[in-house]
Short mmCIF file of N, CA and C in Angstrom, two decimals:
data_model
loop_
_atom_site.label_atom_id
_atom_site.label_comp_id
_atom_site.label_asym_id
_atom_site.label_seq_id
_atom_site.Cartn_x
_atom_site.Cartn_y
_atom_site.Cartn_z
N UNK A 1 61.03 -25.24 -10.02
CA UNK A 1 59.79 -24.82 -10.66
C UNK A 1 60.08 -24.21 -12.01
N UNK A 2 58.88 -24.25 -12.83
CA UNK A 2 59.22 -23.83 -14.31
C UNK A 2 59.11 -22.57 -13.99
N UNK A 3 59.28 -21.97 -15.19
CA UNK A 3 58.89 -20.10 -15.36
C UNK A 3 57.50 -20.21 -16.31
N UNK A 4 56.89 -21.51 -16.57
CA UNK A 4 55.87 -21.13 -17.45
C UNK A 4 55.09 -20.00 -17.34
N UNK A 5 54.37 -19.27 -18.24
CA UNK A 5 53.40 -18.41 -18.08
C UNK A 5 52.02 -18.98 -17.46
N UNK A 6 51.26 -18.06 -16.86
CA UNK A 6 49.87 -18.32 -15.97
C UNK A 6 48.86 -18.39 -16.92
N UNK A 7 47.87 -18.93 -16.87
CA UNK A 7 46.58 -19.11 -18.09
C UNK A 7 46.05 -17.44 -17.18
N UNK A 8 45.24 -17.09 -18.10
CA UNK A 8 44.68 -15.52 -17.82
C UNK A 8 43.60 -16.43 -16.27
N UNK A 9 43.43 -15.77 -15.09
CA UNK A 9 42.78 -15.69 -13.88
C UNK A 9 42.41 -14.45 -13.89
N UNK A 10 41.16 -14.45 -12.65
CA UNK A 10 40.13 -13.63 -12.66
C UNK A 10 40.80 -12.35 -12.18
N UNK A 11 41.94 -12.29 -12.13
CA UNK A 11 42.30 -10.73 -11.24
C UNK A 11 42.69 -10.17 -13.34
N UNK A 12 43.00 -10.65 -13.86
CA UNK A 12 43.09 -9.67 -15.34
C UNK A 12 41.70 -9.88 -16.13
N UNK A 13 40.96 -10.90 -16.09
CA UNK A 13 40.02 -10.89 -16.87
C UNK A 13 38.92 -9.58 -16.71
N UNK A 14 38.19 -9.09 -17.46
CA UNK A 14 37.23 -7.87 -16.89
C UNK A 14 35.89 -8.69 -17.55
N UNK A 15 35.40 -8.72 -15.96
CA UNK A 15 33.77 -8.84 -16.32
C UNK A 15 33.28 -8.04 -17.42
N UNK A 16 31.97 -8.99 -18.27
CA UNK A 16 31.07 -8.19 -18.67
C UNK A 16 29.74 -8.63 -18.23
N UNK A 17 28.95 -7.86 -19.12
CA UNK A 17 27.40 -7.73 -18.24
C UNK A 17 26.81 -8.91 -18.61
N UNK A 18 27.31 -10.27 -18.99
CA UNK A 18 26.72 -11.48 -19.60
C UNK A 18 27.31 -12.53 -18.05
N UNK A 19 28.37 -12.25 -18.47
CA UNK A 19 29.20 -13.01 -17.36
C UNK A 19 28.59 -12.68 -15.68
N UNK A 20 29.04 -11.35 -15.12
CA UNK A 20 28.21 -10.69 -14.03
C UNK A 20 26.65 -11.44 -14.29
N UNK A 21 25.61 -11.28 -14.79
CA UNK A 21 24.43 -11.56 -14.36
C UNK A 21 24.36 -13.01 -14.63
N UNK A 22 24.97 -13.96 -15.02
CA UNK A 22 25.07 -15.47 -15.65
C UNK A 22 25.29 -15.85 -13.76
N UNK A 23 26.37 -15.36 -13.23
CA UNK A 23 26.87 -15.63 -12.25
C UNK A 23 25.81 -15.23 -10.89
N UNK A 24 25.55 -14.24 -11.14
CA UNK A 24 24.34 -13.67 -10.15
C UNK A 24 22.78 -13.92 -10.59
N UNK A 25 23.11 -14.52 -11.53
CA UNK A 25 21.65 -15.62 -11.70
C UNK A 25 21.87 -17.24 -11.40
N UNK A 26 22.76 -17.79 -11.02
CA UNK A 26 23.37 -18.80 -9.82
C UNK A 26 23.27 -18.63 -8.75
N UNK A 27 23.82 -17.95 -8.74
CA UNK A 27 23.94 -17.42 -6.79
C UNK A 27 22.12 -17.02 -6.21
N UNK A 28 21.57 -16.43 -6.57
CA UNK A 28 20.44 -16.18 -6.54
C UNK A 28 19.40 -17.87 -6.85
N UNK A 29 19.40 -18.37 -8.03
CA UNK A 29 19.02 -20.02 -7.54
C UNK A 29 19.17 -20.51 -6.52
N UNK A 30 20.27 -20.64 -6.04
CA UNK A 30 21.46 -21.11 -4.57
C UNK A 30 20.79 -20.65 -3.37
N UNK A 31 20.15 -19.04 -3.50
CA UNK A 31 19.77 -18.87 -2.19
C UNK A 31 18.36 -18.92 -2.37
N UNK A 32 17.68 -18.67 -3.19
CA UNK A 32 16.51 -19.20 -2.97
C UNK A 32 16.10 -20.50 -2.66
N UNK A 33 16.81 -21.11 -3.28
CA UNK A 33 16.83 -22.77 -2.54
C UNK A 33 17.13 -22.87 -1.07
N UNK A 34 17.74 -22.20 -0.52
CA UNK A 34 17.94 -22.10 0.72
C UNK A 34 16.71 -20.93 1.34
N UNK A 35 15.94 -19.87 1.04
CA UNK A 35 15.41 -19.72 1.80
C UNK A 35 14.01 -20.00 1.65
N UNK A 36 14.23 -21.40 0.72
CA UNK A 36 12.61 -22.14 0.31
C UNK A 36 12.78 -22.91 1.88
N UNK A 37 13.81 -22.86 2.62
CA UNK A 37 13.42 -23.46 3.74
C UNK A 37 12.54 -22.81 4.59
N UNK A 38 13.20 -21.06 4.57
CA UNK A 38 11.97 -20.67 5.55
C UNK A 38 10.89 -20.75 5.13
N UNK A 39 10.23 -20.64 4.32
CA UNK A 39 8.94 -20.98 3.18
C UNK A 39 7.98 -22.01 4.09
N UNK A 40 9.30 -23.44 3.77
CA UNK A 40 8.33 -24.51 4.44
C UNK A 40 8.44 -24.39 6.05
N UNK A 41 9.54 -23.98 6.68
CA UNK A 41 9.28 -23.95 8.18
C UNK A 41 8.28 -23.46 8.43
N UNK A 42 8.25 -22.06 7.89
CA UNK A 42 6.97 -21.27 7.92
C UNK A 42 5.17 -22.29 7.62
N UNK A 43 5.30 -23.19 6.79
CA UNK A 43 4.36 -23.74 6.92
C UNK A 43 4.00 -24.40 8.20
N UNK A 44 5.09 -25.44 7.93
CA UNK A 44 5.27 -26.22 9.18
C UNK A 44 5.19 -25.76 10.75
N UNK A 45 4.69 -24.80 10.97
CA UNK A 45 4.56 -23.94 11.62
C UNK A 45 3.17 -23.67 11.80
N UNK A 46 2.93 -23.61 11.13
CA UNK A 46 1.51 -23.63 11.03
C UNK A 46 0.69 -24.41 11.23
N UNK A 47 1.20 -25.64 10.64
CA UNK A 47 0.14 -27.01 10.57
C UNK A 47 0.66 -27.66 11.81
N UNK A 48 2.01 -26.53 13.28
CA UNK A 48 1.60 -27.27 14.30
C UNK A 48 1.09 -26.63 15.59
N UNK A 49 0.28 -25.53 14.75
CA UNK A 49 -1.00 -25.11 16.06
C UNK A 49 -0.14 -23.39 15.95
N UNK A 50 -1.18 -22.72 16.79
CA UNK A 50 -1.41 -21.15 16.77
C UNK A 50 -0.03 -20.65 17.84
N UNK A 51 0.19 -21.35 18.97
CA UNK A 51 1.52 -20.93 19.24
C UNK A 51 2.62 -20.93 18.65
N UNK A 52 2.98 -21.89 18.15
CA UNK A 52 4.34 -22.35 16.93
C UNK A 52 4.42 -20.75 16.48
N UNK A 53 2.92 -21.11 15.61
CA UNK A 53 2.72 -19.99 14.30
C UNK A 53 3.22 -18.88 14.77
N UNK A 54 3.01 -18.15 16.16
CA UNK A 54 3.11 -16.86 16.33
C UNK A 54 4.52 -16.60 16.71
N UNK A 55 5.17 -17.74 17.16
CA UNK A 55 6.34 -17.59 17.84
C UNK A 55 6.98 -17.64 16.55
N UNK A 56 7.16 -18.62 15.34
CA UNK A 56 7.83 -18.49 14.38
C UNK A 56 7.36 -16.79 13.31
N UNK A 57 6.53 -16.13 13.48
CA UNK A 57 5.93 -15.22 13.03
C UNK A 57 6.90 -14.20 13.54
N UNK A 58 7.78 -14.22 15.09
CA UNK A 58 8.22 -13.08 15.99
C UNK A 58 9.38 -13.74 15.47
N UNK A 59 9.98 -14.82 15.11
CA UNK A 59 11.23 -14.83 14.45
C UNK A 59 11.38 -14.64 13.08
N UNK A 60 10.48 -14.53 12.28
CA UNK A 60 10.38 -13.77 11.01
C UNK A 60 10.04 -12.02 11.24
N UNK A 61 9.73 -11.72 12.38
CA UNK A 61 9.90 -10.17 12.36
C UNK A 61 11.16 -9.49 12.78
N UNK A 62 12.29 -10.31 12.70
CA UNK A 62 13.58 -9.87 13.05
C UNK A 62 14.20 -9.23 12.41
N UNK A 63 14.61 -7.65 11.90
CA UNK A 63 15.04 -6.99 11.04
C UNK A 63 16.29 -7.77 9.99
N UNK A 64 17.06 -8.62 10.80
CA UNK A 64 17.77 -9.28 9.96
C UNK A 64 17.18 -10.37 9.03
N UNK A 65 16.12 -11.00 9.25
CA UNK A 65 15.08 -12.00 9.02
C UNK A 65 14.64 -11.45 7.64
N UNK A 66 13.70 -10.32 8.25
CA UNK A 66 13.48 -8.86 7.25
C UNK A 66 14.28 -8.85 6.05
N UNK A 67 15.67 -8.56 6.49
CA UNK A 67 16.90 -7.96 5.18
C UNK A 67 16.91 -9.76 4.55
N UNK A 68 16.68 -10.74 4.96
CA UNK A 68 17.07 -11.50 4.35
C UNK A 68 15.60 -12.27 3.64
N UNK A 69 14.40 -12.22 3.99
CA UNK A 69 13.23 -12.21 3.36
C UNK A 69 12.90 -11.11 1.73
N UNK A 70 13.17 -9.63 1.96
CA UNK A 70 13.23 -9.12 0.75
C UNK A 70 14.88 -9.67 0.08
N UNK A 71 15.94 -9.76 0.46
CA UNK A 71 17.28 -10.18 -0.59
C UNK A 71 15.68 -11.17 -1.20
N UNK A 72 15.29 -12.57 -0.79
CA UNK A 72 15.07 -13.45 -1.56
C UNK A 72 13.85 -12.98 -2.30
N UNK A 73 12.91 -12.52 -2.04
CA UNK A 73 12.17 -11.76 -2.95
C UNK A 73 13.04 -10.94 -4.46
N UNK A 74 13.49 -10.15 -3.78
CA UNK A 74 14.10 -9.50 -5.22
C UNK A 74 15.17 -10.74 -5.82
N UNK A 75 15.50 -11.69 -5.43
CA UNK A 75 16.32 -12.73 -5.62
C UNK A 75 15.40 -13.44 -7.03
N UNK A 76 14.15 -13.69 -6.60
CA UNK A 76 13.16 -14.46 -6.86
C UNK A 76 12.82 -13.88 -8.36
N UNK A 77 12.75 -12.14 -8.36
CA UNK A 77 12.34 -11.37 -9.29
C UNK A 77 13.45 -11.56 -10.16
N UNK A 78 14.74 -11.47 -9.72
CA UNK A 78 15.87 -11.42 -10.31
C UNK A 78 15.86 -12.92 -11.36
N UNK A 79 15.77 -14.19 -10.95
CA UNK A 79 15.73 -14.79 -11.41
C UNK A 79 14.46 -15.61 -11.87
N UNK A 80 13.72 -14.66 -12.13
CA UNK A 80 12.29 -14.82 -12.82
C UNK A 80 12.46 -14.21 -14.58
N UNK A 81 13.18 -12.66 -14.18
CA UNK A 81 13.75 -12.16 -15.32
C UNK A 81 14.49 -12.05 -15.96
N UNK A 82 15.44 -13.14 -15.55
CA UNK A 82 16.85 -13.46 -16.35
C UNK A 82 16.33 -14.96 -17.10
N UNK A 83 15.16 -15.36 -16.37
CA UNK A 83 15.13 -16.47 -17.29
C UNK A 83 13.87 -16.26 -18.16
N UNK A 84 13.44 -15.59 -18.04
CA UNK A 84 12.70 -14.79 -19.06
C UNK A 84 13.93 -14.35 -20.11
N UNK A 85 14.63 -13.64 -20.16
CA UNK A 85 15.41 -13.01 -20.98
C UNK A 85 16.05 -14.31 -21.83
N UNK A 86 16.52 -15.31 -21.09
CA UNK A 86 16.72 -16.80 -21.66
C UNK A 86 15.76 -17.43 -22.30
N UNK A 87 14.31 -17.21 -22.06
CA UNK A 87 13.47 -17.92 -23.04
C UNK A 87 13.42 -17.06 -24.32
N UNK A 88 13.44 -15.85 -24.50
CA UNK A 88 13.90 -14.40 -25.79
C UNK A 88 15.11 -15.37 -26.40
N UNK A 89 15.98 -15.45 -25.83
CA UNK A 89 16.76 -16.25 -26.82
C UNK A 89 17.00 -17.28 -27.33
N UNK A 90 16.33 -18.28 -26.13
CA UNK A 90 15.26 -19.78 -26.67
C UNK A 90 15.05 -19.97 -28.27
N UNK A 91 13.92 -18.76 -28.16
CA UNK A 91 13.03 -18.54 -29.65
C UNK A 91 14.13 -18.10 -30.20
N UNK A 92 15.03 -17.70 -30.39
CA UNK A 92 16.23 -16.86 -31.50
C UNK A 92 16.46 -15.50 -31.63
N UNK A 93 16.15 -14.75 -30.77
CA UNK A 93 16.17 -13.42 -30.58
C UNK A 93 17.28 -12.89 -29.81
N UNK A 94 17.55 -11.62 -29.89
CA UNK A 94 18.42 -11.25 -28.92
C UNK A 94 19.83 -11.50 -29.00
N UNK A 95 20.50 -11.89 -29.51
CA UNK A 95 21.71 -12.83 -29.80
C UNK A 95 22.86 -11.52 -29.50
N UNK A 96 23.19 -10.13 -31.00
CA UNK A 96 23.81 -9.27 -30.61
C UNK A 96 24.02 -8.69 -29.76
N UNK A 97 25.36 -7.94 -29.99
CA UNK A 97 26.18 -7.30 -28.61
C UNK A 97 24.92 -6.53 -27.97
N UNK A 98 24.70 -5.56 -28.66
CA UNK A 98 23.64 -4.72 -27.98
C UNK A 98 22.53 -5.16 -27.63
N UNK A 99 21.74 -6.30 -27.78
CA UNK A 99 20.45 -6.86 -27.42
C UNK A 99 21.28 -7.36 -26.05
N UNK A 100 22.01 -8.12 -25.88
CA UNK A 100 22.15 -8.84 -25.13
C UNK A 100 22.47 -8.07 -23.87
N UNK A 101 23.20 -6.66 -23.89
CA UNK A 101 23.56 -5.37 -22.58
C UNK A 101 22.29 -5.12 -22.46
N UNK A 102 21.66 -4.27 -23.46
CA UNK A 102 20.15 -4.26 -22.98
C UNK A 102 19.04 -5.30 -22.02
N UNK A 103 18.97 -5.84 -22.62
CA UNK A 103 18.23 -7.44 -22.36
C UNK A 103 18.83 -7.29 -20.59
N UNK A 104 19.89 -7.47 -20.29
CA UNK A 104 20.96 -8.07 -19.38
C UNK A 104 20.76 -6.40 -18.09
N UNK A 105 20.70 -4.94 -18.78
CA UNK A 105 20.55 -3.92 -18.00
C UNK A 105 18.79 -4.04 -17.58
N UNK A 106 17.91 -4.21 -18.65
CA UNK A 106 16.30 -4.67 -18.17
C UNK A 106 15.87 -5.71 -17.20
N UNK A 107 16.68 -6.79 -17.21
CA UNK A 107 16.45 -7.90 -16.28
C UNK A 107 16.49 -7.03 -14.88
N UNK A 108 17.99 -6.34 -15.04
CA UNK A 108 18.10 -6.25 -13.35
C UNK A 108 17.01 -4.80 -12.98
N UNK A 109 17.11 -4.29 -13.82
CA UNK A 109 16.22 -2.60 -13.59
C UNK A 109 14.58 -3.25 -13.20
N UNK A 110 14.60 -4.80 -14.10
CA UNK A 110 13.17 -5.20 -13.83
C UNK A 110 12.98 -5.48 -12.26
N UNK A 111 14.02 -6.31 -11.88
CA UNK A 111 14.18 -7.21 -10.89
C UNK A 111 13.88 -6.02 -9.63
N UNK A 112 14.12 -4.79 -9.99
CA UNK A 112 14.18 -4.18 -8.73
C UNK A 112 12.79 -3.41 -8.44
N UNK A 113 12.54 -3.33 -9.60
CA UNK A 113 10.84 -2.50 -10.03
C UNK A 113 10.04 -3.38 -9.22
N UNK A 114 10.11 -4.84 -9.80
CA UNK A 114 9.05 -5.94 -9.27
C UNK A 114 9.24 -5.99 -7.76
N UNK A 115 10.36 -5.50 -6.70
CA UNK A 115 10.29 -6.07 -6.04
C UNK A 115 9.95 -4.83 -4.78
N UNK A 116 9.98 -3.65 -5.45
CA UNK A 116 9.70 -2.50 -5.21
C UNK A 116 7.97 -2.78 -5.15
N UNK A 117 7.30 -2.93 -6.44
CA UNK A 117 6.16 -3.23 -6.46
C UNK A 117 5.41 -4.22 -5.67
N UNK A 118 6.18 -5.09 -5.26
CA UNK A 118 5.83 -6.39 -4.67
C UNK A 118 5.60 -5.54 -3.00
N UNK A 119 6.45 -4.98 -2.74
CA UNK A 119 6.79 -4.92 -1.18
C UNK A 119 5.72 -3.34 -1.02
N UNK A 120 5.65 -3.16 -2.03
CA UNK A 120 4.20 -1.73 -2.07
C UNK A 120 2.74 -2.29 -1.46
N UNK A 121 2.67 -3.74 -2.73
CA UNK A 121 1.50 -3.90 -2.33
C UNK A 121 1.39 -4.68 -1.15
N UNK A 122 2.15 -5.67 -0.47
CA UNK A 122 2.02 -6.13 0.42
C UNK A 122 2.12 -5.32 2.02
N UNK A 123 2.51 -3.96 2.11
CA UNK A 123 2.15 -3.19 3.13
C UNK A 123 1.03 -2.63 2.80
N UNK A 124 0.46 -2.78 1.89
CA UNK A 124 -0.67 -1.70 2.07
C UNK A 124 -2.21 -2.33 2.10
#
């Protein structure tokens, strides 16, 4: 084997806040696509009569069901406002270091507000 040197890998590289939310605005696509399934089961469920509905209703009240219904909600918010922040720079805005931490700290502070707000009004 040679002694060549290693190209830089992720154990020396240090995230920044472009990279981190670029990546967690993927992952978040990824699972919302996946829990657009419960979405439609949930329909489908519906359109096959009032037992289905209720029985799939008692498997959506499963606390784990729960933790994984709000992840995709705030998922949803998350990547509602990162691509918002992408259409800001669409038009030509935003570009510098500091617009872009900002921009990038608002998305997620948004993401959590909306989903805070979201889950307010829907209990009440």
């Amino acid at each position: 084997m040679d002694n060549r040197p290693l190209s830089p890998h992720l154990t020396v590289y240090k995230p920044q806040i472009t990279s981190v939310l670029s990546i967690l605005h993927r992952i978040t696509g990824a699972g919302l696509a996946v829990s657009t399934v419960l979405v439609v089961f949930w329909l489908a469920s519906l359109a096959m009569g009032e037992v289905t509905f209720k029985d799939f209703n008692t498997f959506l009240n499963n606390p784990l069901i729960i933790v994984v219904l709000v992840s995709s909600l705030w998922a949803l918010w998350y990547h509602f406002c990162t691509g918002l922040r992408h259409l800001y720079w669409d038009i030509g805005y935003g570009y510098n270091l500091k617009s872009v931490a900002i921009s990038g700290w608002a998305a997620v502070v948004c993401s959590f507000l909306l989903t805070f707000l979201t889950l307010l009004f829907l209990i009440s």
